[in-house]
Each structure stands twice: as structure tokens, then as C-alpha cells.
PDB file of C-alpha atoms in Angstrom:
ATOM      1  CA  GLU A   1     205.005  15.964 103.223  1.00 96.00           C
ATOM      2  CA  VAL A   2     201.165  15.435 103.775  1.00 97.00           C
ATOM      3  CA  GLN A   3     200.777  19.442 105.746  1.00 98.00           C
ATOM      4  CA  LEU A   4     198.446  21.772 107.072  1.00 98.00           C
ATOM      5  CA  VAL A   5     198.878  25.505 107.116  1.00 98.00           C
ATOM      6  CA  GLU A   6     196.652  27.722 109.010  1.00 98.00           C
ATOM      7  CA  SER A   7     196.346  31.084 108.814  1.00 98.00           C
ATOM      8  CA  GLY A   8     194.107  34.340 108.981  1.00 98.00           C
ATOM      9  CA  GLY A   9     193.899  34.653 113.315  1.00 98.00           C
ATOM     10  CA  GLY A  10     194.222  37.655 114.990  1.00 98.00           C
ATOM     11  CA  LEU A  11     192.851  40.062 117.687  1.00 98.00           C
ATOM     12  CA  VAL A  12     189.655  41.384 117.107  1.00 98.00           C
ATOM     13  CA  GLN A  13     186.477  43.032 118.700  1.00 98.00           C
ATOM     14  CA  PRO A  14     183.442  41.309 119.914  1.00 98.00           C
ATOM     15  CA  GLY A  15     181.403  41.302 117.233  1.00 98.00           C
ATOM     16  CA  GLY A  16     183.825  41.570 114.625  1.00 98.00           C
ATOM     17  CA  SER A  17     184.574  38.914 111.747  1.00 98.00           C
ATOM     18  CA  LEU A  18     187.678  36.986 110.718  1.00 98.00           C
ATOM     19  CA  ARG A  19     188.556  34.597 107.638  1.00 98.00           C
ATOM     20  CA  LEU A  20     190.631  31.925 108.830  1.00 98.00           C
ATOM     21  CA  SER A  21     192.090  29.416 106.083  1.00 98.00           C
ATOM     22  CA  CYS A  22     194.017  26.225 105.796  1.00 98.00           C
ATOM     23  CA  ALA A  23     196.453  25.620 102.717  1.00 98.00           C
ATOM     24  CA  ALA A  24     196.300  21.419 102.593  1.00 98.00           C
ATOM     25  CA  SER A  25     199.697  20.232 100.612  1.00 98.00           C
ATOM     26  CA  GLY A  26     200.677  16.606  99.626  1.00 98.00           C
ATOM     27  CA  PHE A  27     197.942  15.124  99.508  1.00 98.00           C
ATOM     28  CA  THR A  28     194.863  14.787  97.395  1.00 98.00           C
ATOM     29  CA  PHE A  29     192.919  17.399  99.373  1.00 98.00           C
ATOM     30  CA  SER A  30     189.855  16.544  97.480  1.00 98.00           C
ATOM     31  CA  ASN A  31     189.412  13.067  98.554  1.00 97.00           C
ATOM     32  CA  TYR A  32     188.994  14.287 102.545  1.00 98.00           C
ATOM     33  CA  TRP A  33     186.189  15.712 104.445  1.00 97.00           C
ATOM     34  CA  MET A  34     187.734  18.388 106.855  1.00 98.00           C
ATOM     35  CA  TYR A  35     187.471  19.830 110.215  1.00 98.00           C
ATOM     36  CA  TRP A  36     188.106  22.509 112.250  1.00 98.00           C
ATOM     37  CA  VAL A  37     188.502  21.976 116.330  1.00 98.00           C
ATOM     38  CA  ARG A  38     189.320  24.583 118.484  1.00 98.00           C
ATOM     39  CA  GLN A  39     190.807  24.936 121.923  1.00 98.00           C
ATOM     40  CA  ALA A  40     189.957  27.849 124.357  1.00 98.00           C
ATOM     41  CA  PRO A  41     193.135  28.656 126.568  1.00 97.00           C
ATOM     42  CA  GLY A  42     193.963  26.432 129.386  1.00 97.00           C
ATOM     43  CA  LYS A  43     191.147  23.848 128.179  1.00 98.00           C
ATOM     44  CA  GLY A  44     190.023  21.216 125.923  1.00 98.00           C
ATOM     45  CA  LEU A  45     189.610  20.122 121.989  1.00 98.00           C
ATOM     46  CA  VAL A  46     186.319  21.312 120.957  1.00 98.00           C
ATOM     47  CA  TRP A  47     184.588  20.500 117.536  1.00 97.00           C
ATOM     48  CA  VAL A  48     183.801  23.225 115.385  1.00 98.00           C
ATOM     49  CA  SER A  49     182.779  22.625 111.874  1.00 98.00           C
ATOM     50  CA  ARG A  50     183.283  19.753 109.073  1.00 97.00           C
ATOM     51  CA  MET A  51     183.020  19.387 105.800  1.00 97.00           C
ATOM     52  CA  ASN A  52     182.651  16.968 103.817  1.00 97.00           C
ATOM     53  CA  SER A  53     185.112  16.384 100.378  1.00 96.00           C
ATOM     54  CA  ASP A  54     183.206  17.739  97.536  1.00 95.00           C
ATOM     55  CA  GLY A  55     181.565  20.592  99.743  1.00 96.00           C
ATOM     56  CA  SER A  56     178.198  19.615  99.270  1.00 97.00           C
ATOM     57  CA  SER A  57     177.511  18.915 103.074  1.00 96.00           C
ATOM     58  CA  THR A  58     178.633  21.160 106.338  1.00 97.00           C
ATOM     59  CA  SER A  59     177.724  20.332 110.320  1.00 96.00           C
ATOM     60  CA  TYR A  60     178.408  23.187 112.633  1.00 97.00           C
ATOM     61  CA  ALA A  61     178.952  22.884 117.265  1.00 96.00           C
ATOM     62  CA  ASP A  62     175.433  24.577 118.383  1.00 95.00           C
ATOM     63  CA  SER A  63     177.735  26.790 119.498  1.00 97.00           C
ATOM     64  CA  VAL A  64     178.993  28.545 116.210  1.00 98.00           C
ATOM     65  CA  ARG A  65     175.906  27.190 114.306  1.00 98.00           C
ATOM     66  CA  GLY A  66     174.820  30.545 112.344  1.00 98.00           C
ATOM     67  CA  ARG A  67     177.656  32.888 112.859  1.00 98.00           C
ATOM     68  CA  PHE A  68     180.491  30.473 111.621  1.00 98.00           C
ATOM     69  CA  THR A  69     180.753  29.525 107.627  1.00 98.00           C
ATOM     70  CA  ILE A  70     182.654  26.281 106.860  1.00 98.00           C
ATOM     71  CA  SER A  71     183.977  26.235 102.848  1.00 98.00           C
ATOM     72  CA  ARG A  72     186.058  24.899 100.779  1.00 98.00           C
ATOM     73  CA  ASP A  73     188.253  25.447  97.467  1.00 98.00           C
ATOM     74  CA  ASN A  74     189.648  22.327  96.093  1.00 98.00           C
ATOM     75  CA  ALA A  75     191.016  23.623  93.324  1.00 98.00           C
ATOM     76  CA  ARG A  76     193.261  25.877  95.509  1.00 98.00           C
ATOM     77  CA  ASN A  77     193.520  23.042  98.474  1.00 98.00           C
ATOM     78  CA  THR A  78     192.186  25.384 100.923  1.00 98.00           C
ATOM     79  CA  LEU A  79     189.575  25.347 103.622  1.00 98.00           C
ATOM     80  CA  TYR A  80     188.107  28.243 105.188  1.00 98.00           C
ATOM     81  CA  LEU A  81     186.223  29.302 108.397  1.00 98.00           C
ATOM     82  CA  GLN A  82     184.174  33.041 107.985  1.00 98.00           C
ATOM     83  CA  MET A  83     183.786  33.811 111.512  1.00 98.00           C
ATOM     84  CA  ASN A  84     180.743  36.357 111.915  1.00 98.00           C
ATOM     85  CA  SER A  85     179.897  37.815 114.875  1.00 98.00           C
ATOM     86  CA  LEU A  86     182.301  36.875 117.509  1.00 98.00           C
ATOM     87  CA  ARG A  87     182.151  36.699 121.019  1.00 98.00           C
ATOM     88  CA  VAL A  88     184.881  36.956 123.701  1.00 98.00           C
ATOM     89  CA  GLU A  89     184.491  33.089 124.361  1.00 98.00           C
ATOM     90  CA  ASP A  90     185.497  32.237 120.624  1.00 98.00           C
ATOM     91  CA  THR A  91     189.065  32.973 121.742  1.00 98.00           C
ATOM     92  CA  ALA A  92     190.786  29.846 121.088  1.00 98.00           C
ATOM     93  CA  VAL A  93     193.295  28.157 119.201  1.00 98.00           C
ATOM     94  CA  TYR A  94     192.075  26.964 115.927  1.00 98.00           C
ATOM     95  CA  TYR A  95     193.336  23.775 114.148  1.00 98.00           C
ATOM     96  CA  CYS A  96     192.057  22.699 110.874  1.00 98.00           C
ATOM     97  CA  ALA A  97     192.426  18.479 110.589  1.00 98.00           C
ATOM     98  CA  ARG A  98     191.972  15.888 107.973  1.00 98.00           C
ATOM     99  CA  GLU A  99     189.420  12.958 108.269  1.00 97.00           C
ATOM    100  CA  PRO A 100     190.721   9.821 106.675  1.00 95.00           C
ATOM    101  CA  ALA A 101     188.622   6.541 105.621  1.00 93.00           C
ATOM    102  CA  ALA A 102     189.184   5.561 109.497  1.00 92.00           C
ATOM    103  CA  GLY A 103     187.548   7.979 110.891  1.00 92.00           C
ATOM    104  CA  GLY A 104     189.544  10.264 114.025  1.00 95.00           C
ATOM    105  CA  LEU A 105     191.824  13.063 112.677  1.00 98.00           C
ATOM    106  CA  ASP A 106     194.945  12.155 111.386  1.00 97.00           C
ATOM    107  CA  VAL A 107     196.492  15.357 110.618  1.00 98.00           C
ATOM    108  CA  TRP A 108     196.403  18.565 112.163  1.00 98.00           C
ATOM    109  CA  GLY A 109     197.762  21.978 111.522  1.00 98.00           C
ATOM    110  CA  GLN A 110     199.650  23.822 114.072  1.00 98.00           C
ATOM    111  CA  GLY A 111     196.684  25.854 114.509  1.00 98.00           C
ATOM    112  CA  THR A 112     196.385  29.760 113.957  1.00 98.00           C
ATOM    113  CA  THR A 113     195.455  31.643 117.222  1.00 98.00           C
ATOM    114  CA  VAL A 114     192.233  33.776 117.281  1.00 98.00           C
ATOM    115  CA  THR A 115     191.147  36.548 120.464  1.00 98.00           C
ATOM    116  CA  VAL A 116     187.818  38.717 120.635  1.00 98.00           C
ATOM    117  CA  SER A 117     188.565  41.189 123.015  1.00 97.00           C
TER     118      SER A 117
ATOM    119  CA  SER B   1     174.653  17.055 124.610  1.00 85.00           C
ATOM    120  CA  TYR B   2     176.620  13.848 124.318  1.00 90.00           C
ATOM    121  CA  GLU B   3     179.450  13.711 126.596  1.00 94.00           C
ATOM    122  CA  LEU B   4     182.807  11.961 126.997  1.00 97.00           C
ATOM    123  CA  THR B   5     184.391  11.247 130.285  1.00 98.00           C
ATOM    124  CA  GLN B   6     188.190  11.166 131.321  1.00 98.00           C
ATOM    125  CA  PRO B   7     189.640  11.854 134.741  1.00 98.00           C
ATOM    126  CA  PRO B   8     191.518  14.917 134.710  1.00 98.00           C
ATOM    127  CA  SER B   9     194.402  13.715 135.824  1.00 98.00           C
ATOM    128  CA  VAL B  10     196.697  10.737 136.235  1.00 98.00           C
ATOM    129  CA  SER B  11     199.867  10.148 137.801  1.00 98.00           C
ATOM    130  CA  VAL B  12     202.587   7.534 136.642  1.00 98.00           C
ATOM    131  CA  SER B  13     206.821   6.605 137.636  1.00 97.00           C
ATOM    132  CA  PRO B  14     208.556   5.718 135.170  1.00 97.00           C
ATOM    133  CA  GLY B  15     208.507   2.391 133.535  1.00 97.00           C
ATOM    134  CA  GLN B  16     204.976   2.069 135.354  1.00 98.00           C
ATOM    135  CA  THR B  17     201.786   1.781 133.498  1.00 98.00           C
ATOM    136  CA  ALA B  18     199.360   4.324 132.663  1.00 98.00           C
ATOM    137  CA  ARG B  19     195.735   3.509 132.126  1.00 98.00           C
ATOM    138  CA  ILE B  20     193.396   6.661 130.848  1.00 98.00           C
ATOM    139  CA  PRO B  21     189.849   5.259 130.904  1.00 98.00           C
ATOM    140  CA  CYS B  22     186.993   7.074 128.550  1.00 98.00           C
ATOM    141  CA  SER B  23     183.640   6.796 128.848  1.00 97.00           C
ATOM    142  CA  GLY B  24     180.560   7.543 126.437  1.00 95.00           C
ATOM    143  CA  ASP B  25     176.766   5.862 126.360  1.00 93.00           C
ATOM    144  CA  ALA B  26     177.584   5.560 122.642  1.00 92.00           C
ATOM    145  CA  LEU B  27     180.530   4.026 122.763  1.00 95.00           C
ATOM    146  CA  PRO B  28     179.446   0.639 122.207  1.00 92.00           C
ATOM    147  CA  ARG B  29     178.351   1.741 118.382  1.00 93.00           C
ATOM    148  CA  GLN B  30     181.233   4.134 117.890  1.00 95.00           C
ATOM    149  CA  TYR B  31     184.580   3.854 117.897  1.00 96.00           C
ATOM    150  CA  GLY B  32     187.312   5.624 119.677  1.00 97.00           C
ATOM    151  CA  TYR B  33     190.254   7.569 119.097  1.00 98.00           C
ATOM    152  CA  TRP B  34     193.028   9.187 121.230  1.00 98.00           C
ATOM    153  CA  TYR B  35     195.370  12.061 120.494  1.00 98.00           C
ATOM    154  CA  GLN B  36     198.468  13.267 122.350  1.00 98.00           C
ATOM    155  CA  GLN B  37     199.052  16.881 122.935  1.00 98.00           C
ATOM    156  CA  LYS B  38     202.130  18.393 124.091  1.00 98.00           C
ATOM    157  CA  PRO B  39     202.623  22.015 125.295  1.00 97.00           C
ATOM    158  CA  GLY B  40     202.131  24.734 122.903  1.00 96.00           C
ATOM    159  CA  GLN B  41     201.870  22.022 120.012  1.00 98.00           C
ATOM    160  CA  ALA B  42     199.069  20.609 117.938  1.00 98.00           C
ATOM    161  CA  PRO B  43     197.042  17.165 119.239  1.00 98.00           C
ATOM    162  CA  VAL B  44     198.622  13.517 117.720  1.00 98.00           C
ATOM    163  CA  PRO B  45     196.810  10.965 117.059  1.00 98.00           C
ATOM    164  CA  VAL B  46     197.990   7.643 118.732  1.00 98.00           C
ATOM    165  CA  ILE B  47     195.385   4.871 118.360  1.00 98.00           C
ATOM    166  CA  TYR B  48     192.464   5.217 116.345  1.00 97.00           C
ATOM    167  CA  LYS B  49     189.596   2.741 115.787  1.00 97.00           C
ATOM    168  CA  ASP B  50     189.913   1.479 119.486  1.00 97.00           C
ATOM    169  CA  ILE B  51     192.857  -0.405 119.008  1.00 98.00           C
ATOM    170  CA  GLU B  52     194.732   0.438 116.155  1.00 97.00           C
ATOM    171  CA  ARG B  53     198.146   2.161 115.833  1.00 98.00           C
ATOM    172  CA  PRO B  54     199.191   4.632 113.822  1.00 97.00           C
ATOM    173  CA  SER B  55     202.406   4.184 112.067  1.00 96.00           C
ATOM    174  CA  GLY B  56     205.822   5.664 113.977  1.00 97.00           C
ATOM    175  CA  ILE B  57     203.784   5.417 117.308  1.00 98.00           C
ATOM    176  CA  PRO B  58     205.509   3.425 119.862  1.00 98.00           C
ATOM    177  CA  GLU B  59     204.288   0.310 120.532  1.00 98.00           C
ATOM    178  CA  ARG B  60     203.623   1.022 124.337  1.00 98.00           C
ATOM    179  CA  PHE B  61     200.833   2.756 123.595  1.00 98.00           C
ATOM    180  CA  SER B  62     197.755   0.218 123.209  1.00 98.00           C
ATOM    181  CA  GLY B  63     193.826   0.815 122.829  1.00 98.00           C
ATOM    182  CA  SER B  64     190.821  -1.551 124.605  1.00 97.00           C
ATOM    183  CA  SER B  65     187.279  -1.032 124.209  1.00 97.00           C
ATOM    184  CA  SER B  66     185.050  -2.901 126.615  1.00 96.00           C
ATOM    185  CA  GLY B  67     181.007  -1.493 126.944  1.00 95.00           C
ATOM    186  CA  THR B  68     180.789   2.074 127.402  1.00 96.00           C
ATOM    187  CA  THR B  69     184.494   2.476 128.286  1.00 97.00           C
ATOM    188  CA  VAL B  70     187.917   2.829 125.736  1.00 98.00           C
ATOM    189  CA  THR B  71     191.259   2.983 127.571  1.00 98.00           C
ATOM    190  CA  LEU B  72     194.224   4.290 126.599  1.00 98.00           C
ATOM    191  CA  THR B  73     197.203   2.092 127.834  1.00 98.00           C
ATOM    192  CA  ILE B  74     200.447   3.224 128.191  1.00 98.00           C
ATOM    193  CA  SER B  75     203.072   0.437 129.474  1.00 98.00           C
ATOM    194  CA  GLY B  76     206.763   1.093 130.485  1.00 97.00           C
ATOM    195  CA  VAL B  77     205.445   5.076 130.416  1.00 98.00           C
ATOM    196  CA  GLN B  78     208.712   7.452 129.778  1.00 98.00           C
ATOM    197  CA  ALA B  79     209.448  11.040 131.003  1.00 98.00           C
ATOM    198  CA  GLU B  80     208.676  11.550 127.300  1.00 98.00           C
ATOM    199  CA  ASP B  81     204.616  10.988 127.465  1.00 98.00           C
ATOM    200  CA  GLU B  82     203.933  13.393 129.649  1.00 98.00           C
ATOM    201  CA  ALA B  83     201.300  15.320 128.069  1.00 98.00           C
ATOM    202  CA  ASP B  84     197.421  16.115 128.046  1.00 98.00           C
ATOM    203  CA  TYR B  85     195.644  12.727 126.485  1.00 98.00           C
ATOM    204  CA  TYR B  86     192.165  13.528 124.822  1.00 98.00           C
ATOM    205  CA  CYS B  87     189.593  10.752 123.998  1.00 98.00           C
ATOM    206  CA  GLN B  88     187.430  11.189 120.721  1.00 98.00           C
ATOM    207  CA  SER B  89     184.400   9.117 119.503  1.00 97.00           C
ATOM    208  CA  ALA B  90     180.866  10.415 118.287  1.00 95.00           C
ATOM    209  CA  ASP B  91     177.609  10.747 118.729  1.00 90.00           C
ATOM    210  CA  SER B  92     174.345   8.599 117.173  1.00 86.00           C
ATOM    211  CA  SER B  93     174.281  11.250 114.588  1.00 86.00           C
ATOM    212  CA  GLY B  94     178.143  10.933 113.819  1.00 87.00           C
ATOM    213  CA  THR B  95     178.651  14.379 115.121  1.00 92.00           C
ATOM    214  CA  MET B  96     182.284  14.829 116.402  1.00 95.00           C
ATOM    215  CA  VAL B  97     182.754  14.906 120.256  1.00 97.00           C
ATOM    216  CA  PHE B  98     186.156  15.140 122.403  1.00 98.00           C
ATOM    217  CA  GLY B  99     186.833  13.845 126.321  1.00 98.00           C
ATOM    218  CA  GLY B 100     187.809  16.789 128.732  1.00 98.00           C
ATOM    219  CA  GLY B 101     191.323  15.179 128.470  1.00 98.00           C
ATOM    220  CA  THR B 102     193.637  13.748 131.206  1.00 98.00           C
ATOM    221  CA  LYS B 103     197.036  15.098 132.169  1.00 98.00           C
ATOM    222  CA  LEU B 104     199.278  12.271 132.324  1.00 98.00           C
ATOM    223  CA  THR B 105     202.148  13.088 134.844  1.00 98.00           C
ATOM    224  CA  VAL B 106     205.221  11.137 135.016  1.00 97.00           C
ATOM    225  CA  LEU B 107     206.593  11.322 138.664  1.00 95.00           C
TER     226      LEU B 107
END
């Protein structure tokens, strides 16, 4: 079964740090670009960051650039999001998702909740 | 920054047809994608590359594209289709963008 499982969320004070993980299974992780998408309480989906399949290229939303770092370990089939200098407005459910060749995001994790307060 | 515009809400009666538009200047050059999200759940893709339907998605879900607008159509709406629907595309640099979401209410 193709699956993405996020972990690492929690409650953190403003200015603090968290590292999210996304464990992939059921597919060849190293073949796919991977994304982080977040959703603040009661709000819509917002793209956060993406990394290409071999980890050589990254991109970030303006709201997190310089504070968040995306990375991956293809040997461990895991995607990461290091979040530093967290702000109250970073409070959200964070999803990891896979981009297939057709584009879009075809597989999503269940999400992990980050609360900055 | 680039935006995709969706109506905040759409309401239809069971068995009727729901149409949810999404507009954006880059849509003539970039594909549109649609996701269904029910409360407390992760988004589920229902349309990709403007008009394609993933396996397992009912045939009542369809997509179309015309100019700067892509549209999700749900024919013969059922109570289980009540959810939030998000369009997604990319700007001219390829950066992913989501619409603000549309809450579909089945009356």
C-alpha cells in the first residue's frame, strides 16, 4: 500500500524549533518530488516547500523562506521539514505529499499538527 | 503573488449538478488539479491535468478548462459529496498555488 506517515508535530513556544518527518512506503520514494503543504485551523491549503527527487533542488514559500529547511533521506525513504524561529502564524496541520509525473499531488499523509503558542 | 479564485461556497440539492469554478491568469498555460477534503481528513485528488479522473473516483466527477477558468463539475450530487474542494495549479515559474477552497453544501 502506498503510504505517507507524518510525525514530529507538537506544541512549541514562539521562536522555537521542530523537525517534522514523513515516512514513505509502498513506492520508490527516490523517484518522486515531494512537498509540504499546511492548513491553518479553519483555513485553506497552502504550499510550503518542495524538494526534487534526488534532493538537489528546493523551493520555499515566501512566508517560510530562511526559517524552514526541507530535506530527504532516500535511503531511509523519509522526507523532513526543519522548522526554526517558529511564529504563531505557523500553527497548522502539516501534510507531506507526493507529486507524480502527471503533476499535482496524488498521495497525501494524514498530517501532523504544529501549535505555536 | 499569483492567486487562484474560487467561490467560498456552493449549495445544491441531491441529484442536481454542482459546478465549482476556479480562475487564474496562468490557467491557459498550466494544468488545473482538484482535491476533495472532508472534515478531519487529508485532501483526496479528484481531477488532475484539467480533465482526468484518478482511478477510484466516481464518474460523476468531471473537470473542464476554458481560458483562464477551470471548473469542477459534480453531476448527480450525493450527500457524501459534501466537502471542501480546492483547485491547484502553478504560477509562471512553476510554483504550486492553491485556491482558497469552496465549501459544497448538499441541501
